[in-house]
mmCIF file of C-alpha atoms in Angstrom:
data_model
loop_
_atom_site.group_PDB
_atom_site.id
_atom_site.type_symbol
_atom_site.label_atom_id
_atom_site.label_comp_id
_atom_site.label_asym_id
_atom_site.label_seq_id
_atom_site.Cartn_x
_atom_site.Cartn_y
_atom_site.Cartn_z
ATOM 1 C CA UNK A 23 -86.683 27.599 -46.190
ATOM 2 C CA UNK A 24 -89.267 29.751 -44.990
ATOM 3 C CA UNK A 25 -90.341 31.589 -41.264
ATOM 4 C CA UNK A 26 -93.559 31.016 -39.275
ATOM 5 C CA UNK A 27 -93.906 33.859 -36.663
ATOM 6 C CA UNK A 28 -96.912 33.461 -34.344
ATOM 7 C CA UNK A 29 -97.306 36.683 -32.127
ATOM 8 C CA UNK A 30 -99.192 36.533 -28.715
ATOM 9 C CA UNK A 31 -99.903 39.632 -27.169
ATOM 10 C CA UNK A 32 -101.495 40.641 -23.916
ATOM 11 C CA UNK A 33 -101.718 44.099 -21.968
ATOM 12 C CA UNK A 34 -97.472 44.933 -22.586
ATOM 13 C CA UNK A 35 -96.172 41.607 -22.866
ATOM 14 C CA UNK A 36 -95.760 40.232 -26.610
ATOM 15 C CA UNK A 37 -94.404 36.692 -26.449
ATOM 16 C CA UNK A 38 -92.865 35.533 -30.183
ATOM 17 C CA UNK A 39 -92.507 31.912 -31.741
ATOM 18 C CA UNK A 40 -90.180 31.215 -34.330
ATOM 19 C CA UNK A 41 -90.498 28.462 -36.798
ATOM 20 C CA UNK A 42 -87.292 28.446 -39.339
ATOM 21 C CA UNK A 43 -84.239 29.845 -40.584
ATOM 22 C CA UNK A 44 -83.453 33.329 -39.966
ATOM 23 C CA UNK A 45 -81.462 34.504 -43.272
ATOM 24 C CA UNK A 46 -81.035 37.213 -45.827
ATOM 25 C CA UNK A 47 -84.441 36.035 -47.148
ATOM 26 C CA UNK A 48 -86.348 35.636 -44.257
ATOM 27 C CA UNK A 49 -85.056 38.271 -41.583
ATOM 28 C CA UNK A 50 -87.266 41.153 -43.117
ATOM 29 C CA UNK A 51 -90.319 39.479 -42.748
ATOM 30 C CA UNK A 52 -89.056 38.882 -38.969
ATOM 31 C CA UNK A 53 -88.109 42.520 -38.708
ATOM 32 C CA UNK A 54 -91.321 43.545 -40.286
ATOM 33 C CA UNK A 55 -93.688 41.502 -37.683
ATOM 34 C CA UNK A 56 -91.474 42.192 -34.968
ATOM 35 C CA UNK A 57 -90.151 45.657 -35.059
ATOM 36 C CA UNK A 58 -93.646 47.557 -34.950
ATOM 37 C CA UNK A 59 -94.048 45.858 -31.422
ATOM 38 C CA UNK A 60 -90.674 46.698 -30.083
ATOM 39 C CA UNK A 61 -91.806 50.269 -30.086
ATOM 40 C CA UNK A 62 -94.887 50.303 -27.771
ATOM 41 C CA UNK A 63 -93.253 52.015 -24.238
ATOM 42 C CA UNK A 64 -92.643 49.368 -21.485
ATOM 43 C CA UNK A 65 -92.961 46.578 -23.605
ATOM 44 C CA UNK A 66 -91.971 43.064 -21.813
ATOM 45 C CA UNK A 67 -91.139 41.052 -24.948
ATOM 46 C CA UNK A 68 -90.073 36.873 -25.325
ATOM 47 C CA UNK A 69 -88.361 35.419 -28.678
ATOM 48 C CA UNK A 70 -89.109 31.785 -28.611
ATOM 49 C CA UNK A 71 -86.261 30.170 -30.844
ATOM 50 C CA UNK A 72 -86.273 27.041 -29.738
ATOM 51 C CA UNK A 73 -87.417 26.115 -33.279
ATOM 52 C CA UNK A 74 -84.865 27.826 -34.765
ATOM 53 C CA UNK A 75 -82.431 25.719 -37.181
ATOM 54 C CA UNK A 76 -79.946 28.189 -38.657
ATOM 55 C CA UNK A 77 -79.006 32.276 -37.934
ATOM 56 C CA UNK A 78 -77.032 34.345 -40.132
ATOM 57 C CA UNK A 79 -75.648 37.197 -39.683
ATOM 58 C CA UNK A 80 -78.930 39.212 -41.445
ATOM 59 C CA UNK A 81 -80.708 37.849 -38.081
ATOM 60 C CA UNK A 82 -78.598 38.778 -35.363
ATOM 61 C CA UNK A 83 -78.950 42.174 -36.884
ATOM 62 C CA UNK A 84 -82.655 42.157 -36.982
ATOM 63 C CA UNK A 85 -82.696 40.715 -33.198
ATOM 64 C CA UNK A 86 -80.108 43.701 -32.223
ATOM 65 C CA UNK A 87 -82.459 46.081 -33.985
ATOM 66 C CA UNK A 88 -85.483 44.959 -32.247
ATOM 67 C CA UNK A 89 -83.235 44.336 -28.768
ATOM 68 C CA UNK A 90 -82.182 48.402 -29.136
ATOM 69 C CA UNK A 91 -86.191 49.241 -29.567
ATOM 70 C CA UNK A 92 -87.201 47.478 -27.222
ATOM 71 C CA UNK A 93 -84.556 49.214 -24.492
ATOM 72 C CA UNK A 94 -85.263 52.325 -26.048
ATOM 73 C CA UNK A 95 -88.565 52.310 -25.531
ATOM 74 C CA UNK A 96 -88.138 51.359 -21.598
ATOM 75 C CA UNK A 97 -88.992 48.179 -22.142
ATOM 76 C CA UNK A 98 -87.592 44.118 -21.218
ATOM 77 C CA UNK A 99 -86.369 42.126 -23.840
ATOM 78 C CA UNK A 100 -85.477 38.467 -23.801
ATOM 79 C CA UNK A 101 -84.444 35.079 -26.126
ATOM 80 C CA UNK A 102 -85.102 31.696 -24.738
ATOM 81 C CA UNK A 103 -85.023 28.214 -26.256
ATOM 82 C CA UNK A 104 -81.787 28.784 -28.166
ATOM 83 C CA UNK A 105 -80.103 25.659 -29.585
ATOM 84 C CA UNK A 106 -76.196 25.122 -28.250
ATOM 85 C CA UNK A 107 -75.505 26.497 -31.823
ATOM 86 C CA UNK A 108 -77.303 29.428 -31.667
ATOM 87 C CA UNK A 109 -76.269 30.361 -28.299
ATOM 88 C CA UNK A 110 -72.470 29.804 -29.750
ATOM 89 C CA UNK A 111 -73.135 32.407 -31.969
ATOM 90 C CA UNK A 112 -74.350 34.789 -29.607
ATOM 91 C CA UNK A 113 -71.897 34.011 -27.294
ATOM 92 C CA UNK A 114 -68.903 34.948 -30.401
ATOM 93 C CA UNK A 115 -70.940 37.851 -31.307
ATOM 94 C CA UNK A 116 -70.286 39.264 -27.642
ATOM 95 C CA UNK A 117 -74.136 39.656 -28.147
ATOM 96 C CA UNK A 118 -74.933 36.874 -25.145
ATOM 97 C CA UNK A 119 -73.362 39.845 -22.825
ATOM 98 C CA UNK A 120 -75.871 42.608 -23.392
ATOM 99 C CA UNK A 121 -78.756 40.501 -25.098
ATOM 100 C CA UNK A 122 -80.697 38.448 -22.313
ATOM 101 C CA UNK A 123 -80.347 34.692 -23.564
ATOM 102 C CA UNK A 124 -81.734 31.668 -21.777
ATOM 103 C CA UNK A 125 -81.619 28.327 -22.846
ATOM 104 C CA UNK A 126 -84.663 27.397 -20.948
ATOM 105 C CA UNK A 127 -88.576 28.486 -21.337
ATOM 106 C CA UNK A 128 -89.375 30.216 -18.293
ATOM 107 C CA UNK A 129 -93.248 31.787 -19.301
ATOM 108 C CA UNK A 130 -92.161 35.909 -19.121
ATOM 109 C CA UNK A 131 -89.545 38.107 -19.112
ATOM 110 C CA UNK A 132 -87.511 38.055 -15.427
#
């Protein structure tokens, strides 16, 4: 399985669609497209995963990476459109208490 990214960015707010499985094989490419924006000061930033199938442990780290960036950098970072599975495993992870997750598309960071 592969990853489609598509990347919409306007003035500080970068909005990202994800199309896939987010493995071993396809988290660098993820970290690659993503990581570079993380790191632009103030940055307001969305992860659409709502078509996300599968997320191993090689993603969570990439989207902990990028979360850390993007709170480094004084910016807002959010997930929406999580399946019940993938909010499961951010909710075992202990991640779903620092990491802003919501299940529903709201259009921007809150």
């Amino acid at each position: 399985m592969d990853i489609k990214l598509d990347v919409n960015e306007s003035n500080d707010f970068v909005e990202i669609y994800v199309n896939g499985e987010i493995d071993a094989y396809t988290a660098p490419k993820l970290r690659e497209a993503v990581f570079p924006l993380s790191e632009k000061e103030g940055v307001k930033m969305v992860i659409d995963l709502s078509e996300v199938s599968y997320m191993d442990s090689t993603g969570l780290g990439v989207i902990v990476g990028v979360f850390k960036s993007v709170r480094g950098h004084n910016g807002e970072f959010k997930l929406v459109g999580l399946s019940e599975r993938l909010i499961r495993l951010f909710e075992i992870t202990g991640l779903a208490d620092i990491i802003d997750i919501n299940s529903q598309i709201e259009g921007g960071v809150q």
